[in-house]
PDB file of C-alpha atoms in Angstrom:
ATOM      1  CA  MET A   1     114.671 114.395  67.468  1.00  0.00           C
ATOM      2  CA  GLN A   2     112.471 117.332  65.860  1.00  0.00           C
ATOM      3  CA  PRO A   3     113.677 120.748  67.169  1.00  0.00           C
ATOM      4  CA  GLY A   4     110.600 122.732  65.807  1.00  0.00           C
ATOM      5  CA  LEU A   5     110.043 126.006  63.709  1.00  0.00           C
ATOM      6  CA  PHE A   6     113.343 128.026  63.551  1.00  0.00           C
ATOM      7  CA  SER A   7     113.708 131.691  64.290  1.00  0.00           C
ATOM      8  CA  LEU A   8     116.513 134.093  64.955  1.00  0.00           C
ATOM      9  CA  SER A   9     116.516 136.183  67.722  1.00  0.00           C
ATOM     10  CA  LEU A  10     118.500 139.147  67.604  1.00  0.00           C
ATOM     11  CA  ALA A  11     119.993 141.405  70.225  1.00  0.00           C
ATOM     12  CA  VAL A  12     119.376 144.955  68.952  1.00  0.00           C
ATOM     13  CA  SER A  13     120.268 148.861  70.065  1.00  0.00           C
ATOM     14  CA  ASP A  14     117.204 150.557  68.941  1.00  0.00           C
ATOM     15  CA  ILE A  15     114.059 148.394  68.696  1.00  0.00           C
ATOM     16  CA  ALA A  16     112.028 151.008  66.739  1.00  0.00           C
ATOM     17  CA  ILE A  17     114.827 151.390  64.235  1.00  0.00           C
ATOM     18  CA  SER A  18     115.389 147.844  63.931  1.00  0.00           C
ATOM     19  CA  LYS A  19     111.745 147.079  63.357  1.00  0.00           C
ATOM     20  CA  THR A  20     111.310 149.801  60.837  1.00  0.00           C
ATOM     21  CA  PHE A  21     114.629 148.249  58.894  1.00  0.00           C
ATOM     22  CA  TYR A  22     113.040 144.649  58.830  1.00  0.00           C
ATOM     23  CA  GLU A  23     109.492 145.969  57.602  1.00  0.00           C
ATOM     24  CA  THR A  24     111.156 147.518  54.752  1.00  0.00           C
ATOM     25  CA  LEU A  25     112.677 144.043  53.992  1.00  0.00           C
ATOM     26  CA  GLY A  26     109.045 142.692  54.056  1.00  0.00           C
ATOM     27  CA  PHE A  27     108.695 141.614  57.402  1.00  0.00           C
ATOM     28  CA  GLU A  28     105.727 142.146  59.671  1.00  0.00           C
ATOM     29  CA  ALA A  29     105.444 142.299  63.388  1.00  0.00           C
ATOM     30  CA  MET A  30     103.106 139.209  64.702  1.00  0.00           C
ATOM     31  CA  PRO A  31     100.000 140.491  66.680  1.00  0.00           C
ATOM     32  CA  SER A  32     100.421 139.850  70.571  1.00  0.00           C
ATOM     33  CA  CYS A  33     103.982 139.069  70.044  1.00  0.00           C
ATOM     34  CA  GLY A  34     105.758 141.943  71.939  1.00  0.00           C
ATOM     35  CA  SER A  35     105.802 145.496  71.217  1.00  0.00           C
ATOM     36  CA  VAL A  36     108.163 148.460  70.503  1.00  0.00           C
ATOM     37  CA  GLU A  37     107.350 149.677  74.194  1.00  0.00           C
ATOM     38  CA  GLU A  38     107.939 146.127  75.714  1.00  0.00           C
ATOM     39  CA  LYS A  39     111.461 146.326  73.868  1.00  0.00           C
ATOM     40  CA  TRP A  40     110.694 142.913  72.038  1.00  0.00           C
ATOM     41  CA  VAL A  41     108.992 142.262  68.712  1.00  0.00           C
ATOM     42  CA  ILE A  42     108.426 138.948  66.668  1.00  0.00           C
ATOM     43  CA  MET A  43     108.240 139.437  63.014  1.00  0.00           C
ATOM     44  CA  LYS A  44     107.699 137.335  59.952  1.00  0.00           C
ATOM     45  CA  SER A  45     107.900 137.196  56.332  1.00  0.00           C
ATOM     46  CA  GLY A  46     106.557 133.840  54.759  1.00  0.00           C
ATOM     47  CA  GLN A  47     107.991 131.082  56.736  1.00  0.00           C
ATOM     48  CA  THR A  48     110.819 133.157  58.264  1.00  0.00           C
ATOM     49  CA  MET A  49     110.703 134.584  61.646  1.00  0.00           C
ATOM     50  CA  ILE A  50     113.031 136.823  63.514  1.00  0.00           C
ATOM     51  CA  GLY A  51     112.876 138.177  67.114  1.00  0.00           C
ATOM     52  CA  LEU A  52     114.209 141.768  67.840  1.00  0.00           C
ATOM     53  CA  PHE A  53     115.172 142.177  71.435  1.00  0.00           C
ATOM     54  CA  GLU A  54     116.487 145.358  72.906  1.00  0.00           C
ATOM     55  CA  GLY A  55     118.549 145.033  76.304  1.00  0.00           C
ATOM     56  CA  MET A  56     117.309 141.542  77.021  1.00  0.00           C
ATOM     57  CA  PHE A  57     120.593 139.182  76.185  1.00  0.00           C
ATOM     58  CA  GLU A  58     123.754 139.925  74.408  1.00  0.00           C
ATOM     59  CA  GLY A  59     124.675 138.218  71.154  1.00  0.00           C
ATOM     60  CA  ASN A  60     122.204 136.695  68.624  1.00  0.00           C
ATOM     61  CA  VAL A  61     120.439 133.295  69.454  1.00  0.00           C
ATOM     62  CA  LEU A  62     119.211 130.715  67.345  1.00  0.00           C
ATOM     63  CA  THR A  63     115.658 129.772  68.478  1.00  0.00           C
ATOM     64  CA  PHE A  64     113.636 126.626  67.800  1.00  0.00           C
ATOM     65  CA  ASN A  65     109.928 125.887  69.089  1.00  0.00           C
ATOM     66  CA  PRO A  66     109.943 122.122  69.618  1.00  0.00           C
ATOM     67  CA  ALA A  67     106.465 120.534  70.549  1.00  0.00           C
ATOM     68  CA  ASP A  68     107.779 119.082  73.678  1.00  0.00           C
ATOM     69  CA  VAL A  69     110.807 120.927  75.209  1.00  0.00           C
ATOM     70  CA  ARG A  70     111.052 118.600  77.816  1.00  0.00           C
ATOM     71  CA  GLU A  71     111.641 115.290  75.926  1.00  0.00           C
ATOM     72  CA  LEU A  72     113.899 117.253  73.465  1.00  0.00           C
ATOM     73  CA  GLU A  73     115.800 118.137  76.654  1.00  0.00           C
ATOM     74  CA  GLN A  74     116.048 114.854  77.828  1.00  0.00           C
ATOM     75  CA  ARG A  75     117.280 113.605  74.345  1.00  0.00           C
ATOM     76  CA  LEU A  76     119.876 116.272  74.258  1.00  0.00           C
ATOM     77  CA  MET A  77     121.371 115.052  77.828  1.00  0.00           C
ATOM     78  CA  ASP A  78     121.284 111.595  76.692  1.00  0.00           C
ATOM     79  CA  LYS A  79     123.516 112.457  73.865  1.00  0.00           C
ATOM     80  CA  GLY A  80     125.920 114.133  76.471  1.00  0.00           C
ATOM     81  CA  ILE A  81     125.055 117.849  75.500  1.00  0.00           C
ATOM     82  CA  GLU A  82     125.264 120.000  78.087  1.00  0.00           C
ATOM     83  CA  ILE A  83     122.412 122.245  79.233  1.00  0.00           C
ATOM     84  CA  ASP A  84     123.051 125.767  79.984  1.00  0.00           C
ATOM     85  CA  VAL A  85     119.651 126.441  81.303  1.00  0.00           C
ATOM     86  CA  PRO A  86     117.320 123.567  82.045  1.00  0.00           C
ATOM     87  CA  VAL A  87     113.427 123.785  81.354  1.00  0.00           C
ATOM     88  CA  LYS A  88     111.786 124.893  84.820  1.00  0.00           C
ATOM     89  CA  GLY A  89     108.659 123.056  85.568  1.00  0.00           C
ATOM     90  CA  GLU A  90     106.993 119.899  84.780  1.00  0.00           C
ATOM     91  CA  GLU A  91     104.633 120.892  82.289  1.00  0.00           C
ATOM     92  CA  GLY A  92     103.403 123.889  79.910  1.00  0.00           C
ATOM     93  CA  PRO A  93     105.496 126.449  78.185  1.00  0.00           C
ATOM     94  CA  GLY A  94     109.130 126.291  79.101  1.00  0.00           C
ATOM     95  CA  HIS A  95     112.618 126.597  77.370  1.00  0.00           C
ATOM     96  CA  CYS A  96     116.170 125.201  77.782  1.00  0.00           C
ATOM     97  CA  VAL A  97     119.473 126.775  76.473  1.00  0.00           C
ATOM     98  CA  VAL A  98     122.675 125.176  75.072  1.00  0.00           C
ATOM     99  CA  LYS A  99     125.630 126.374  73.414  1.00  0.00           C
ATOM    100  CA  ASP A 100     127.192 124.698  70.171  1.00  0.00           C
ATOM    101  CA  PRO A 101     130.723 123.843  70.030  1.00  0.00           C
ATOM    102  CA  ASP A 102     131.525 127.345  69.059  1.00  0.00           C
ATOM    103  CA  GLY A 103     129.720 128.983  71.759  1.00  0.00           C
ATOM    104  CA  ASN A 104     126.938 130.071  69.801  1.00  0.00           C
ATOM    105  CA  THR A 105     123.503 130.151  71.815  1.00  0.00           C
ATOM    106  CA  ILE A 106     120.463 127.817  71.007  1.00  0.00           C
ATOM    107  CA  MET A 107     117.263 127.925  72.776  1.00  0.00           C
ATOM    108  CA  PHE A 108     114.713 125.460  72.600  1.00  0.00           C
ATOM    109  CA  ASP A 109     111.589 127.343  73.360  1.00  0.00           C
ATOM    110  CA  GLN A 110     107.807 125.648  73.737  1.00  0.00           C
ATOM    111  CA  PHE A 111     105.135 128.003  74.027  1.00  0.00           C
TER     112      PHE A 111
END
């Protein structure tokens, strides 16, 4: 099972302040991946990606981008892992959400 590219999705209280902070650390906003006005931004530094999200969810989310989220979801279910948010639709972009044993949210997001 290949979970795919990893990023951390951060729930932030002020998107503009957070974006400026991460720019200071060397991150750059990815073109066409959100905006301060939309209250979400995906940023990248080298191979490290973070998403900043204001008011979209509580807590932070580990995010993986698999090549085939539906196949990955089936493998998780086959291994007895409960799916909190199942993939919608039969094809195209989609995501599913699980929780680890400590309640941390993990999203598998195919785009």
